[in-house]
Amino acid sequence: MDQDVYRIDNMTLKCVSVLFQSAVNSILVCRDISAYSQPYYTLLAVSDREKSKLLLAVFADSERPGEGPAYLRSFMQGDQICFLFRYREKRRLDAFVGGQVVSSRVREQICVNLVLACIESPLPWPLLYLQLDQRLINIEKDNSVFLTTDFDLGALDASLTESDCVVRCADVLLDILRINTGRDLKSFALIKGKAFRKAYAQFAEVYRDIRLTEIPQDKGRVSARVKEAFAKHRDVWFRILLILCVACAAVAIMMLLSFVIFGDFSLSKLFAGSLETIGTEHLGGA
């Protein structure tokens, strides 16, 4: 059997790329070549026997609310146990957040969206912790946040709870909130103090704190809109600035020519000679 092909029921999954690989597990991007639309999936293939048992126990003992398992399918292939997840193209938070933060309010919106993504995640707490700890956090252009399943199971700990996840999430939130936009935020001070005391036990608590201390929308509306407009249209502003620079350079060259030809910077003298005399007629008087 082709090692790059995984078969389950009526699906034939062809590996198109490897996101992660270790002695414990591999993360593959696969395409279902048996389907007409050939959709993509993320495949978690676990090779280590002890980690396989631990992961099965984690899924079995999950206390997360939701319908059904967090994965789409599970199956065995050779000595590997495989779990199939929906594929979503990565857009890592750490790589894009700096360019998307155009105001303090946007910082707080991204934090709210991250907490909501954690609350809505169907994964068991130990796996959610890996997502946060390994920064498998992604951001869309509209500042919405999603988590991917390309984790390294080497550090999987079945004893981790929601409280552990919240503490780890708080560290990420502080990194986002401390991005320099020239303003100290109440939400940063509050979360920092509680995270230091390990006072958070549930995601609902940190969500409430951000909401209570976030910048009111009306208060930051004008400055936020100006910054967001500039960020969205920075290419247009650059082109306008370039055109103005070219125009200024052209004027400077014309003034230099005026000085060389006439001895001063009067631009009118560049055209005076040609307009005062037309053929045998002189327009400047008798």
CSV table of C-alpha atoms in Angstrom, one decimal:
chain,number,residue,atom,x,y,z
A,1,MET,CA,0.0,0.0,0.0
A,2,ASP,CA,1.2,3.5,-0.8
A,3,GLN,CA,2.4,5.1,2.4
A,4,ASP,CA,1.1,8.5,1.1
A,5,VAL,CA,-2.4,7.2,0.7
A,6,TYR,CA,-4.9,6.5,3.6
A,7,ARG,CA,-8.2,4.7,3.0
A,8,ILE,CA,-11.2,4.8,5.2
A,9,ASP,CA,-14.7,3.7,4.1
A,10,ASN,CA,-15.4,5.5,0.8
A,11,MET,CA,-12.5,8.0,1.2
A,12,THR,CA,-9.1,7.8,-0.4
A,13,LEU,CA,-6.8,10.4,1.2
A,14,LYS,CA,-3.7,11.4,-0.7
A,15,CYS,CA,-1.0,13.2,1.3
A,16,VAL,CA,-0.1,16.5,-0.4
A,17,SER,CA,2.1,18.1,2.3
A,18,VAL,CA,3.5,17.3,5.8
A,19,LEU,CA,3.0,20.0,8.4
A,20,PHE,CA,4.8,18.3,11.2
A,21,GLN,CA,6.6,15.0,11.8
A,22,SER,CA,8.2,13.4,14.8
A,23,ALA,CA,8.7,9.9,16.3
A,24,VAL,CA,5.4,10.4,18.2
A,25,ASN,CA,3.0,11.8,15.5
A,26,SER,CA,2.7,13.3,12.1
A,27,ILE,CA,0.4,16.0,10.8
A,28,LEU,CA,-0.5,15.7,7.1
A,29,VAL,CA,-2.6,17.7,4.7
A,30,CYS,CA,-4.6,15.2,2.6
A,31,ARG,CA,-6.9,15.5,-0.3
A,32,ASP,CA,-9.8,13.1,-0.8
A,33,ILE,CA,-9.1,12.0,-4.4
A,34,SER,CA,-12.2,9.8,-4.5
A,35,ALA,CA,-14.5,12.8,-4.1
A,36,TYR,CA,-15.6,15.0,-7.0
A,37,SER,CA,-14.6,18.2,-5.3
A,38,GLN,CA,-11.5,16.6,-3.7
A,39,PRO,CA,-11.7,18.4,-0.4
A,40,TYR,CA,-8.7,18.8,1.9
A,41,TYR,CA,-8.4,17.4,5.4
A,42,THR,CA,-5.9,17.5,8.3
A,43,LEU,CA,-4.8,14.0,9.3
A,44,LEU,CA,-3.2,13.3,12.7
A,45,ALA,CA,-1.3,10.0,12.5
A,46,VAL,CA,0.0,8.8,15.8
A,47,SER,CA,2.9,6.2,15.7
A,48,ASP,CA,3.8,6.0,19.4
A,49,ARG,CA,1.8,3.3,21.1
A,50,GLU,CA,1.7,5.0,24.6
A,51,LYS,CA,0.7,8.3,23.1
A,52,SER,CA,-2.0,6.6,21.1
A,53,LYS,CA,-3.5,5.1,24.3
A,54,LEU,CA,-3.2,8.4,26.1
A,55,LEU,CA,-4.9,10.3,23.2
A,56,LEU,CA,-7.8,7.8,23.1
A,57,ALA,CA,-8.2,8.2,26.8
A,58,VAL,CA,-8.2,12.0,26.4
A,59,PHE,CA,-11.0,11.9,23.8
A,60,ALA,CA,-13.0,9.4,25.8
A,61,ASP,CA,-12.8,11.4,29.0
A,62,SER,CA,-13.4,14.8,27.4
A,63,GLU,CA,-15.7,17.0,29.5
A,64,ARG,CA,-16.1,19.6,26.8
A,65,PRO,CA,-19.7,20.3,25.8
A,66,GLY,CA,-20.7,19.6,22.2
A,67,GLU,CA,-22.1,17.0,19.9
A,68,GLY,CA,-20.0,14.0,19.0
A,69,PRO,CA,-16.2,13.7,18.9
A,70,ALA,CA,-13.9,16.6,18.1
A,71,TYR,CA,-12.6,14.8,15.0
A,72,LEU,CA,-14.4,13.7,11.8
A,73,ARG,CA,-13.2,10.1,11.6
A,74,SER,CA,-10.7,7.8,13.3
A,75,PHE,CA,-9.2,4.7,11.9
A,76,MET,CA,-6.2,2.4,12.0
A,77,GLN,CA,-3.6,2.1,9.2
A,78,GLY,CA,-0.7,-0.2,9.9
A,79,ASP,CA,0.6,0.5,13.3
A,80,GLN,CA,-0.8,4.1,13.3
A,81,ILE,CA,-4.0,5.4,14.7
A,82,CYS,CA,-5.3,8.3,12.6
A,83,PHE,CA,-7.7,11.1,13.3
A,84,LEU,CA,-9.2,13.2,10.6
A,85,PHE,CA,-10.0,16.9,11.1
A,86,ARG,CA,-11.3,19.7,8.8
A,87,TYR,CA,-8.5,21.5,7.1
A,88,ARG,CA,-8.1,25.2,7.3
A,89,GLU,CA,-5.1,27.1,5.8
A,90,LYS,CA,-2.8,28.5,8.4
A,91,ARG,CA,-2.6,32.3,8.9
A,92,ARG,CA,-0.6,32.4,12.1
A,93,LEU,CA,-1.4,35.1,14.7
A,94,ASP,CA,2.2,35.8,15.5
A,95,ALA,CA,3.0,36.6,11.8
A,96,PHE,CA,0.0,38.8,11.0
A,97,VAL,CA,-1.1,40.4,14.3
A,98,GLY,CA,1.5,43.2,14.1
A,99,GLY,CA,0.3,44.4,10.8
A,100,GLN,CA,-3.4,44.2,11.6
A,101,VAL,CA,-3.3,46.0,14.9
A,102,VAL,CA,-4.2,49.6,13.9
A,103,SER,CA,-5.7,50.7,17.2
A,104,SER,CA,-6.0,49.7,20.9
A,105,ARG,CA,-9.6,48.7,20.4
A,106,VAL,CA,-8.6,46.2,17.7
A,107,ARG,CA,-6.1,44.6,20.1
A,108,GLU,CA,-9.0,44.0,22.5
A,109,GLN,CA,-11.2,42.7,19.8
A,110,ILE,CA,-8.6,40.1,18.8
A,111,CYS,CA,-8.4,39.0,22.4
A,112,VAL,CA,-12.1,38.7,22.7
A,113,ASN,CA,-12.2,36.6,19.5
A,114,LEU,CA,-9.4,34.3,20.8
A,115,VAL,CA,-11.3,33.7,24.0
A,116,LEU,CA,-14.4,32.9,22.1
A,117,ALA,CA,-12.5,30.5,19.8
A,118,CYS,CA,-11.3,28.7,23.0
A,119,ILE,CA,-14.8,28.5,24.4
A,120,GLU,CA,-16.3,27.2,21.2
A,121,SER,CA,-13.5,24.7,20.5
A,122,PRO,CA,-14.8,21.0,20.6
A,123,LEU,CA,-11.3,19.7,21.6
A,124,PRO,CA,-10.6,18.3,25.0
A,125,TRP,CA,-8.7,20.6,27.4
A,126,PRO,CA,-5.3,18.8,27.0
A,127,LEU,CA,-5.4,19.3,23.3
A,128,LEU,CA,-6.6,22.9,23.5
A,129,TYR,CA,-3.7,23.5,25.9
A,130,LEU,CA,-1.3,22.2,23.2
A,131,GLN,CA,-2.9,24.6,20.7
A,132,LEU,CA,-2.3,27.6,23.0
A,133,ASP,CA,1.1,26.5,24.2
A,134,GLN,CA,2.3,25.8,20.6
A,135,ARG,CA,0.7,28.9,19.3
A,136,LEU,CA,-1.5,27.2,16.7
A,137,ILE,CA,-3.5,30.4,16.7
A,138,ASN,CA,-4.6,31.9,13.5
A,139,ILE,CA,-6.2,35.3,12.5
A,140,GLU,CA,-8.3,36.2,9.6
A,141,LYS,CA,-8.3,39.6,7.8
A,142,ASP,CA,-11.4,40.6,9.7
A,143,ASN,CA,-9.6,39.8,13.1
A,144,SER,CA,-11.6,36.6,13.7
A,145,VAL,CA,-9.5,33.9,15.3
A,146,PHE,CA,-9.4,30.1,14.7
A,147,LEU,CA,-7.2,27.3,16.0
A,148,THR,CA,-5.6,24.6,13.9
A,149,THR,CA,-4.9,20.9,14.8
A,150,ASP,CA,-1.2,20.6,13.7
A,151,PHE,CA,0.0,19.9,17.2
A,152,ASP,CA,3.0,18.0,18.5
A,153,LEU,CA,1.7,15.3,20.9
A,154,GLY,CA,5.1,14.9,22.5
A,155,ALA,CA,4.0,17.1,25.4
A,156,LEU,CA,0.4,15.8,25.8
A,157,ASP,CA,-0.7,15.7,29.4
A,158,ALA,CA,-4.1,14.2,30.1
A,159,SER,CA,-4.3,15.8,33.5
A,160,LEU,CA,-4.6,19.4,32.2
A,161,THR,CA,-7.9,21.2,32.8
A,162,GLU,CA,-9.8,24.3,31.7
A,163,SER,CA,-7.9,26.3,34.4
A,164,ASP,CA,-4.6,25.4,32.9
A,165,CYS,CA,-5.8,26.4,29.4
A,166,VAL,CA,-7.1,29.7,30.7
A,167,VAL,CA,-3.8,30.5,32.4
A,168,ARG,CA,-1.9,29.7,29.1
A,169,CYS,CA,-4.4,31.7,27.1
A,170,ALA,CA,-3.9,34.7,29.4
A,171,ASP,CA,-0.2,34.7,28.5
A,172,VAL,CA,-1.1,35.0,24.8
A,173,LEU,CA,-3.6,37.7,25.5
A,174,LEU,CA,-1.0,39.8,27.4
A,175,ASP,CA,1.3,39.4,24.4
A,176,ILE,CA,-1.4,40.8,22.1
A,177,LEU,CA,-2.4,43.6,24.5
A,178,ARG,CA,1.2,44.8,25.0
A,179,ILE,CA,1.7,45.5,21.3
A,180,ASN,CA,2.8,49.1,21.3
A,181,THR,CA,0.1,51.4,20.0
A,182,GLY,CA,0.9,54.2,22.4
A,183,ARG,CA,-1.8,53.5,25.0
A,184,ASP,CA,-1.9,51.5,28.3
A,185,LEU,CA,-5.0,49.4,28.5
A,186,LYS,CA,-7.1,48.7,31.6
A,187,SER,CA,-7.7,45.2,30.2
A,188,PHE,CA,-3.9,44.5,30.2
A,189,ALA,CA,-3.5,45.6,33.8
A,190,LEU,CA,-6.4,43.6,35.0
A,191,ILE,CA,-5.5,40.4,33.1
A,192,LYS,CA,-1.9,40.7,34.1
A,193,GLY,CA,-2.7,41.0,37.8
A,194,LYS,CA,-5.1,38.0,37.8
A,195,ALA,CA,-2.8,35.8,35.6
A,196,PHE,CA,0.1,36.5,38.0
A,197,ARG,CA,-2.1,35.3,41.0
A,198,LYS,CA,-3.5,32.4,38.9
A,199,ALA,CA,-6.9,33.7,39.7
A,200,TYR,CA,-8.6,32.5,36.5
A,201,ALA,CA,-10.4,29.1,36.5
A,202,GLN,CA,-12.8,29.5,33.5
A,203,PHE,CA,-12.7,31.2,30.1
A,204,ALA,CA,-15.9,33.0,31.0
A,205,GLU,CA,-14.0,34.9,33.7
A,206,VAL,CA,-11.3,36.3,31.4
A,207,TYR,CA,-14.0,37.1,28.7
A,208,ARG,CA,-15.9,39.1,31.3
A,209,ASP,CA,-12.8,41.0,32.3
A,210,ILE,CA,-12.0,42.1,28.8
A,211,ARG,CA,-15.6,43.1,28.1
A,212,LEU,CA,-15.7,45.1,31.3
A,213,THR,CA,-12.5,47.0,30.7
A,214,GLU,CA,-12.4,47.3,26.9
A,215,ILE,CA,-12.4,50.8,25.2
A,216,PRO,CA,-15.9,52.0,24.5
A,217,GLN,CA,-16.7,51.9,20.8
A,218,ASP,CA,-17.8,55.6,20.6
A,219,LYS,CA,-14.8,56.8,22.6
A,220,GLY,CA,-12.2,55.4,20.2
A,221,ARG,CA,-14.3,55.6,17.0
A,222,VAL,CA,-12.7,58.7,15.3
A,223,SER,CA,-9.1,57.8,15.9
A,224,ALA,CA,-9.7,54.1,15.2
A,225,ARG,CA,-11.4,54.9,11.9
A,226,VAL,CA,-8.6,57.2,10.9
A,227,LYS,CA,-5.9,54.6,11.7
A,228,GLU,CA,-7.9,51.8,10.1
A,229,ALA,CA,-8.6,53.8,6.9
A,230,PHE,CA,-4.9,54.7,6.7
A,231,ALA,CA,-3.9,51.0,7.2
A,232,LYS,CA,-6.4,49.8,4.6
A,233,HIS,CA,-5.4,52.3,2.0
A,234,ARG,CA,-1.7,52.6,2.6
A,235,ASP,CA,-0.9,51.6,-1.0
A,236,VAL,CA,-3.1,54.5,-2.3
A,237,TRP,CA,-1.4,57.0,0.0
A,238,PHE,CA,2.0,55.7,-1.1
A,239,ARG,CA,1.1,56.2,-4.8
A,240,ILE,CA,-0.2,59.8,-4.1
A,241,LEU,CA,2.9,60.6,-2.2
A,242,LEU,CA,5.0,59.2,-5.0
A,243,ILE,CA,3.2,61.4,-7.6
A,244,LEU,CA,3.7,64.5,-5.4
A,245,CYS,CA,7.4,63.7,-5.1
A,246,VAL,CA,7.7,63.3,-8.9
A,247,ALA,CA,5.9,66.6,-9.4
A,248,CYS,CA,8.1,68.4,-6.9
A,249,ALA,CA,11.2,67.0,-8.6
A,250,ALA,CA,9.9,68.2,-12.0
A,251,VAL,CA,9.4,71.7,-10.6
A,252,ALA,CA,12.8,71.7,-9.1
A,253,ILE,CA,14.4,70.7,-12.4
A,254,MET,CA,12.5,73.5,-14.2
A,255,MET,CA,13.6,76.1,-11.7
A,256,LEU,CA,17.2,74.9,-12.1
A,257,LEU,CA,16.9,75.3,-15.9
A,258,SER,CA,15.4,78.8,-15.4
A,259,PHE,CA,18.4,79.7,-13.2
A,260,VAL,CA,20.9,78.3,-15.7
A,261,ILE,CA,19.3,80.1,-18.7
A,262,PHE,CA,18.1,83.4,-17.2
A,263,GLY,CA,20.1,83.7,-14.1
A,264,ASP,CA,17.2,83.6,-11.6
A,265,PHE,CA,14.4,81.1,-10.6
A,266,SER,CA,11.5,82.8,-12.5
A,267,LEU,CA,9.7,80.0,-14.3
A,268,SER,CA,7.8,82.5,-16.5
A,269,LYS,CA,11.0,83.3,-18.4
A,270,LEU,CA,11.2,79.8,-19.7
A,271,PHE,CA,8.2,80.6,-21.9
A,272,ALA,CA,8.5,84.4,-22.2
A,273,GLY,CA,10.7,84.4,-25.3
A,274,SER,CA,8.5,82.2,-27.4
A,275,LEU,CA,5.3,84.2,-26.5
A,276,GLU,CA,6.6,87.7,-26.9
A,277,THR,CA,7.8,87.3,-30.5
A,278,ILE,CA,5.7,85.5,-33.2
A,279,GLY,CA,7.3,85.7,-36.6
A,280,THR,CA,8.0,89.4,-37.4
A,281,GLU,CA,5.5,90.6,-34.8
A,282,HIS,CA,6.6,91.6,-31.3
A,283,LEU,CA,3.9,91.3,-28.6
A,284,GLY,CA,5.8,93.3,-26.0
A,285,GLY,CA,4.9,96.8,-27.4
A,286,ALA,CA,6.5,99.2,-30.0
